């Protein structure tokens, strides 16, 4: 089994991945809040942890992947204020709140399928686990780390911070914050401004509410992941992931809730993907600068010069390391489009190569090193840009073989094809986006085109430039795109 090293946000360093109960792995990832169409910011964590899910399974682990759906708007960032975005949208559109939630859940699933994101093992909904969240709040209260105030329940940060350290994930020292909060006006029901809601009493205008020992109301935003993670993965599990914007307060609060309720931490490895930005500013609904995935797929947005396919978006995200920021631009997306095309064409061209009796030394060297080079990149904290770079190097070999500037034996050709397809399709999750009729046409004409190009290569070798150019022009007139590159000749059907 490959030894994977991952960056653990909790320890702030790369660590060897050693599951609690190998070969079983428990993984929980914060999913979307479903009150609007999914945007590019939703795509990055989904694709990042899809890569981890795929790779862990590939190297031999049995993975239970849980990704939640937050289907109540007041469980988001402004939980204490109780601003229920789903209920608000339901009122405006005269729908049931669950109609709104279901509609956007379906839209999210459609977008994820288009992006090649595998479905999780379990996809629990926050509204389906209210009982578990109430039980979590009871446990925290029984251990003395929460208090009731006017029908709501709040986590007592000051008491918890004396017994444990609140801030282990984000690196924050909250002693000064707690002391300063006492001087603030408007703490209302809370003992301290920094205390967060575990349960909120519903105001009369709230549509979505549930009975509890304290009031009719709803759980605080942070409860759902702690409750559902423990239900499906146990009191201790391996990986909890999400966007970097969730480190504080959401994931910090999750750690506090777990320790307060059960006496020990629940998660061994915390992993966070970085943000997607536009002009250096985070892309998100709250800032109003987001572009939905459907707008990317159709090109229907003022910032887009054209439509971009789902696989172009996936390739764009994988071209940067998951812990680095990615800044949106049409230039970057168009570069990704060309890069994806180059890779897919290189893999398709493998079927056109005829093996020789032996390999030349350079080809043999690249082929024999390729698989381990890709594994080394994946094992180094999922370095997908290095995997793509290695696959591009393999594409150069393919072009040299097509242009008869190199030779490859049957065994090495099989190894080259197997490795490129494994990492491009199975692990990176890329796929060709042409329709079946296009594939059939290309397959039917492929052998004929290869034969014609061999005649052209022979003419070029004999310096018969007239014949060489005539063949190229005839193919172009027939609808084939033939390109002479420094690495050889390529062709495709537009």
XYZ file of C-alpha atoms in Angstrom:
494
model
C 0.000 0.000 0.000
C 1.248 3.492 -0.869
C 2.307 5.722 2.051
C 0.300 8.910 1.763
C 1.369 12.148 3.476
C -1.284 14.802 4.037
C -1.230 18.285 5.521
C -3.078 18.261 8.843
C -4.467 21.701 9.645
C -4.496 20.757 13.331
C -0.743 20.066 13.504
C 0.109 22.552 10.709
C 2.425 20.118 8.943
C 2.423 17.118 6.613
C 1.881 13.847 8.417
C 1.864 10.216 7.291
C -1.714 9.068 6.917
C -2.327 6.328 9.468
C -6.025 5.459 9.800
C -7.498 4.679 13.197
C -8.966 1.391 12.007
C -7.162 0.457 8.780
C -8.122 -0.600 6.185
C -11.365 1.231 7.049
C -11.299 5.022 6.743
C -13.938 7.473 7.954
C -14.102 10.807 6.101
C -16.523 13.689 6.691
C -16.712 16.762 4.443
C -18.897 19.822 4.939
C -21.319 19.990 2.025
C -23.368 22.894 0.667
C -26.077 25.050 2.169
C -28.779 24.659 -0.458
C -30.521 27.981 -0.957
C -29.026 28.912 -4.344
C -27.363 27.501 -7.439
C -23.930 25.931 -6.868
C -21.031 28.161 -7.900
C -17.312 27.721 -8.566
C -16.574 28.013 -4.848
C -18.683 24.887 -4.254
C -16.803 22.994 -6.949
C -13.385 23.248 -5.314
C -14.022 21.333 -2.051
C -16.183 18.822 -3.896
C -13.410 18.085 -6.414
C -10.619 18.217 -3.813
C -12.184 15.606 -1.577
C -13.382 13.583 -4.544
C -9.686 13.197 -5.429
C -8.895 12.095 -1.873
C -11.856 9.667 -1.909
C -10.744 8.180 -5.233
C -7.100 7.885 -4.208
C -7.726 6.327 -0.802
C -9.888 3.676 -2.447
C -7.294 3.120 -5.160
C -4.470 2.456 -2.685
C -6.521 -0.127 -0.843
C -8.622 1.559 1.840
C -12.325 0.971 2.389
C -13.708 4.500 2.714
C -16.959 5.657 4.257
C -17.336 9.157 2.875
C -19.989 11.332 4.536
C -20.873 14.694 2.983
C -23.748 16.603 4.544
C -26.464 18.803 3.093
C -27.362 21.892 5.153
C -31.006 22.284 4.224
C -31.978 24.963 6.750
C -30.719 28.453 5.981
C -30.433 29.583 9.611
C -27.803 26.902 10.177
C -25.283 28.960 8.210
C -22.760 31.605 9.327
C -25.297 33.970 10.877
C -26.902 31.269 13.031
C -27.067 33.388 16.160
C -29.111 35.988 14.346
C -31.391 33.269 13.031
C -31.460 34.541 9.452
C -33.050 31.613 7.639
C -32.183 32.102 3.969
C -34.167 29.072 2.838
C -37.300 30.244 4.646
C -36.778 33.746 3.268
C -36.601 32.368 -0.282
C -39.645 30.186 0.373
C -41.699 33.233 1.372
C -40.625 35.194 -1.693
C -41.450 32.342 -4.066
C -44.512 31.092 -2.114
C -43.041 27.619 -1.698
C -42.545 25.207 1.162
C -38.992 25.564 2.558
C -38.287 21.922 1.732
C -39.273 22.600 -1.872
C -36.549 25.249 -2.020
C -34.031 22.966 -0.321
C -34.866 20.010 -2.574
C -34.710 22.083 -5.751
C -31.214 23.372 -5.002
C -30.067 19.983 -3.694
C -31.045 18.532 -7.078
C -29.179 21.356 -8.837
C -26.096 20.666 -6.734
C -26.209 16.948 -7.566
C -26.550 17.687 -11.288
C -23.556 20.010 -11.206
C -21.439 17.513 -9.261
C -22.289 14.738 -11.704
C -21.271 16.969 -14.614
C -17.955 17.691 -12.853
C -17.273 13.969 -12.418
C -17.590 14.101 -8.611
C -18.465 10.682 -7.206
C -21.444 10.564 -4.830
C -20.499 10.105 -1.153
C -21.198 6.918 0.764
C -23.762 8.753 2.920
C -25.314 12.191 2.388
C -27.194 13.128 5.567
C -29.436 16.207 5.738
C -29.389 18.527 8.739
C -33.197 18.504 9.023
C -33.196 14.709 9.195
C -30.963 14.712 12.289
C -32.589 17.188 14.666
C -32.915 14.494 17.368
C -29.177 13.780 17.237
C -28.408 17.490 17.486
C -30.689 17.889 20.524
C -28.924 14.944 22.174
C -25.555 16.588 21.493
C -26.733 19.793 23.182
C -27.993 17.794 26.191
C -24.606 16.071 26.563
C -22.745 19.397 26.463
C -25.095 20.861 29.079
C -24.771 17.782 31.314
C -20.986 18.246 31.334
C -21.382 21.907 32.304
C -20.194 23.585 29.091
C -23.471 25.166 28.009
C -26.246 27.226 29.579
C -29.860 28.037 28.806
C -30.981 31.626 28.386
C -34.546 32.641 27.481
C -35.235 29.387 25.648
C -31.925 29.340 23.762
C -28.787 27.379 24.671
C -25.261 28.747 24.291
C -21.830 27.164 24.481
C -19.829 28.574 27.410
C -16.549 29.522 25.736
C -14.978 30.925 28.922
C -15.495 27.742 30.938
C -14.387 25.515 28.083
C -11.279 27.620 27.515
C -10.242 27.200 31.166
C -10.410 23.402 30.963
C -9.304 22.957 27.353
C -7.951 25.251 24.671
C -10.460 26.864 22.344
C -8.448 27.791 19.269
C -6.360 24.661 18.657
C -7.316 24.522 14.975
C -7.177 28.196 14.032
C -4.314 29.115 16.362
C -6.353 31.820 18.061
C -5.875 32.816 21.678
C -9.296 33.817 22.915
C -8.400 34.921 26.455
C -8.252 38.572 25.396
C -11.365 38.236 23.260
C -13.323 36.776 26.170
C -12.180 39.509 28.562
C -12.891 42.279 26.066
C -16.351 40.945 25.263
C -17.528 41.714 28.799
C -17.213 45.425 28.071
C -19.402 45.221 24.987
C -23.031 46.241 25.018
C -25.717 44.165 23.381
C -24.628 40.688 24.496
C -28.363 40.105 25.135
C -28.916 36.468 26.101
C -25.229 35.510 26.107
C -22.811 35.632 28.998
C -20.045 36.524 26.560
C -20.185 37.886 23.040
C -18.069 34.966 21.788
C -20.441 32.253 23.058
C -22.105 30.474 20.139
C -25.625 29.098 19.827
C -26.289 25.392 20.292
C -30.065 25.868 20.159
C -32.061 28.979 19.255
C -35.598 29.718 20.306
C -37.601 30.436 17.164
C -39.180 33.825 16.717
C -42.795 33.907 15.484
C -41.719 34.538 11.877
C -39.595 31.383 11.684
C -41.205 28.753 9.491
C -38.834 25.868 10.270
C -38.858 24.890 13.943
C -38.738 21.797 16.123
C -39.696 21.005 19.732
C -36.899 20.648 22.311
C -36.544 20.630 26.125
C -35.767 24.356 25.978
C -38.137 25.802 23.369
C -39.542 25.406 19.904
C -36.594 26.346 17.762
C -33.689 25.089 15.714
C -30.108 23.872 16.271
C -27.128 26.180 15.926
C -25.135 25.936 12.734
C -22.169 24.074 14.247
C -24.190 21.203 15.742
C -25.113 19.380 12.568
C -21.650 18.206 11.504
C -20.628 17.081 14.989
C -23.870 15.150 15.454
C -23.952 13.546 12.005
C -20.213 12.816 11.896
C -20.465 10.934 15.175
C -23.630 9.097 14.119
C -22.152 7.682 10.925
C -18.413 7.541 11.680
C -18.260 7.072 15.458
C -16.783 9.030 18.333
C -13.385 9.046 16.596
C -12.771 9.097 12.860
C -9.962 9.878 10.472
C -10.567 12.909 8.242
C -12.739 16.007 8.396
C -12.528 18.324 5.400
C -13.925 21.524 4.013
C -13.022 24.956 2.756
C -10.435 27.061 4.565
C -13.136 29.603 5.406
C -14.655 26.993 7.739
C -11.597 26.692 9.995
C -12.998 29.465 12.185
C -15.541 29.467 13.590
C -17.259 26.340 12.270
C -14.598 23.676 12.638
C -13.168 25.264 15.771
C -16.627 25.028 17.307
C -16.973 21.431 16.157
C -13.808 20.486 18.046
C -15.090 22.234 21.158
C -18.483 20.508 20.924
C -16.890 17.069 20.529
C -14.537 17.524 23.489
C -17.258 19.067 25.640
C -19.731 16.264 24.910
C -17.484 13.193 24.973
C -14.252 14.253 26.663
C -11.925 13.837 23.686
C -11.463 15.040 20.118
C -13.378 13.328 17.388
C -11.139 13.944 14.325
C -7.542 12.850 13.727
C -6.781 14.784 10.518
C -8.272 18.115 9.479
C -7.887 19.039 5.806
C -8.884 22.339 4.161
C -8.840 23.483 0.566
C -8.039 27.107 -0.171
C -10.326 29.635 -1.821
C -11.150 30.551 -5.381
C -10.822 34.291 -5.877
C -11.856 36.919 -8.408
C -9.422 39.805 -8.622
C -7.874 38.615 -5.374
C -11.198 38.604 -3.480
C -12.908 35.437 -2.223
C -15.692 34.202 -4.491
C -18.922 33.719 -2.582
C -22.625 34.459 -2.287
C -22.115 36.866 0.607
C -19.900 39.120 -1.542
C -22.116 38.885 -4.615
C -19.149 38.140 -6.891
C -19.799 34.485 -7.590
C -20.388 32.804 -10.953
C -22.644 29.759 -10.891
C -21.519 26.506 -12.448
C -24.418 26.623 -14.892
C -23.201 30.052 -16.037
C -19.748 28.591 -16.628
C -21.247 25.726 -18.616
C -23.399 28.062 -20.771
C -21.122 31.129 -20.879
C -24.053 33.272 -19.702
C -22.245 35.779 -17.458
C -20.708 39.176 -18.148
C -17.307 38.096 -16.814
C -17.133 35.066 -19.121
C -15.796 35.333 -22.655
C -17.219 31.921 -23.591
C -18.715 28.751 -22.157
C -16.420 26.314 -20.366
C -17.132 22.606 -20.119
C -17.387 20.783 -16.768
C -14.127 18.937 -17.429
C -12.370 22.230 -18.185
C -13.519 23.482 -14.769
C -12.294 20.279 -13.115
C -8.932 20.490 -14.890
C -8.641 24.168 -13.915
C -9.125 23.306 -10.234
C -6.736 20.335 -10.337
C -4.034 22.409 -12.048
C -3.387 24.139 -8.712
C -2.582 22.458 -5.410
C -5.661 22.236 -3.227
C -4.052 24.318 -0.458
C -3.151 27.178 -2.812
C -5.452 29.962 -3.914
C -6.827 29.918 -7.453
C -7.699 33.216 -9.099
C -10.401 33.131 -11.752
C -9.643 34.555 -15.193
C -10.730 33.711 -18.717
C -7.054 33.344 -19.661
C -6.525 30.695 -16.974
C -9.649 28.797 -18.008
C -8.689 28.873 -21.675
C -5.223 27.588 -20.786
C -6.914 24.767 -18.864
C -9.125 24.042 -21.861
C -6.056 23.654 -24.074
C -4.237 21.603 -21.461
C -7.174 19.232 -21.079
C -7.438 18.871 -24.844
C -3.730 18.072 -25.092
C -3.993 15.398 -22.397
C -7.140 13.753 -23.770
C -5.762 13.786 -27.311
C -2.536 12.221 -26.069
C -4.441 9.393 -24.388
C -6.676 8.862 -27.444
C -3.586 8.771 -29.687
C -2.220 5.779 -27.764
C -4.552 3.554 -29.810
C -2.850 4.713 -33.023
C 0.647 3.665 -32.017
C 2.108 0.481 -33.431
C 4.619 -1.182 -31.086
C 8.125 -2.003 -32.303
C 10.441 -4.825 -31.318
C 12.359 -2.573 -28.920
C 12.161 0.833 -27.209
C 14.597 3.643 -27.673
C 16.348 4.526 -24.404
C 14.662 7.879 -23.818
C 11.156 6.460 -24.307
C 11.874 3.498 -22.052
C 13.242 5.830 -19.363
C 10.145 8.065 -19.362
C 7.678 5.164 -19.417
C 9.338 3.223 -16.607
C 9.475 6.298 -14.353
C 5.975 7.611 -15.098
C 3.859 5.513 -12.719
C 6.090 6.088 -9.691
C 6.391 9.775 -10.518
C 2.584 10.059 -10.416
C 2.351 8.066 -7.182
C 5.050 10.218 -5.578
C 3.058 13.346 -6.468
C -0.215 11.970 -5.099
C 1.488 10.716 -1.936
C 2.888 14.189 -1.332
C -0.347 15.753 -0.093
C -2.279 15.148 -3.335
C -0.004 17.228 -5.596
C -2.285 17.020 -8.635
C -0.353 19.705 -10.617
C 2.705 17.419 -10.561
C 0.595 14.484 -11.749
C -0.636 16.605 -14.662
C 2.944 17.671 -15.458
C 4.037 14.016 -15.559
C 1.121 13.148 -17.854
C 2.081 16.031 -20.160
C 5.591 14.583 -20.347
C 3.993 11.305 -21.400
C 2.004 13.161 -24.090
C 5.289 14.417 -25.531
C 6.439 10.803 -25.810
C 3.164 9.895 -27.557
C 3.669 12.670 -30.122
C 7.232 11.548 -30.801
C 5.997 8.007 -31.363
C 3.287 9.190 -33.769
C 5.851 11.182 -35.699
C 8.161 8.145 -35.903
C 10.863 9.935 -33.936
C 10.881 7.241 -31.257
C 10.072 3.552 -30.828
C 8.278 1.625 -28.105
C 7.869 -2.080 -27.417
C 4.498 -3.713 -26.723
C 5.076 -4.058 -22.971
C 6.083 -0.420 -22.546
C 3.182 0.754 -24.714
C 0.767 -1.131 -22.469
C 2.417 0.317 -19.358
C 2.249 3.829 -20.806
C -1.440 3.467 -21.719
C -2.409 1.859 -18.409
C -0.620 4.521 -16.357
C -1.974 7.489 -18.293
C -5.538 6.190 -18.150
C -5.290 5.228 -14.472
C -4.164 8.642 -13.289
C -6.114 10.792 -15.760
C -9.435 8.941 -15.582
C -9.612 6.867 -12.385
C -7.707 9.123 -9.987
C -8.004 12.661 -11.408
C -11.539 11.858 -12.565
C -11.204 13.426 -16.010
C -13.122 12.138 -18.997
C -13.633 12.868 -22.669
C -16.686 15.029 -23.256
C -17.429 14.176 -26.893
C -20.719 12.513 -27.738
C -20.998 8.947 -28.922
C -21.493 9.884 -32.589
C -18.256 11.894 -32.574
C -16.390 9.006 -31.005
C -17.715 6.618 -33.638
C -16.701 8.937 -36.469
C -13.205 9.359 -35.094
C -12.787 5.616 -34.661
C -14.008 4.932 -38.193
C -11.737 7.479 -39.842
C -8.771 7.027 -37.523
C -7.027 4.221 -39.362
C -7.483 5.912 -42.718
C -6.080 9.191 -41.418
C -3.122 7.392 -39.846
C -2.345 5.700 -43.161
C -2.539 9.023 -45.022
C -0.307 10.700 -42.461
C 2.230 7.911 -42.816
C 2.343 8.696 -46.555
C 2.823 12.365 -45.666
C 5.615 11.506 -43.234
C 7.305 9.487 -45.981
C 6.965 12.413 -48.400
C 8.504 14.773 -45.816
C 11.365 12.354 -45.216
C 12.038 12.357 -48.966
C 11.767 16.198 -48.970
C 8.742 15.987 -51.280
C 7.172 19.126 -49.798
C 4.562 19.460 -52.548
C 3.017 16.073 -51.752
C 3.323 16.663 -48.026
C 1.465 19.986 -48.206
C -1.170 18.596 -50.587
C -2.020 15.798 -48.126
C -2.232 18.251 -45.226
C -4.475 20.636 -47.192
C -6.736 17.809 -48.387
C -7.256 16.583 -44.847
C -8.049 20.130 -43.713
C -10.589 20.513 -46.514
C -12.216 17.241 -45.397
C -12.685 18.634 -41.894
C -9.633 17.205 -40.141
C -7.342 19.471 -38.149
C -3.699 18.492 -38.674
C -0.980 20.224 -36.669
C 2.767 19.971 -37.010
C 4.374 20.582 -33.622
C 7.925 20.401 -32.311
C 6.984 17.050 -30.774
C 5.398 15.584 -33.885
C 2.109 15.658 -35.784
C -1.363 15.542 -34.257
C -4.832 15.407 -35.791
C -8.403 15.525 -34.616
C -11.946 15.969 -35.812
C -13.226 19.431 -34.778
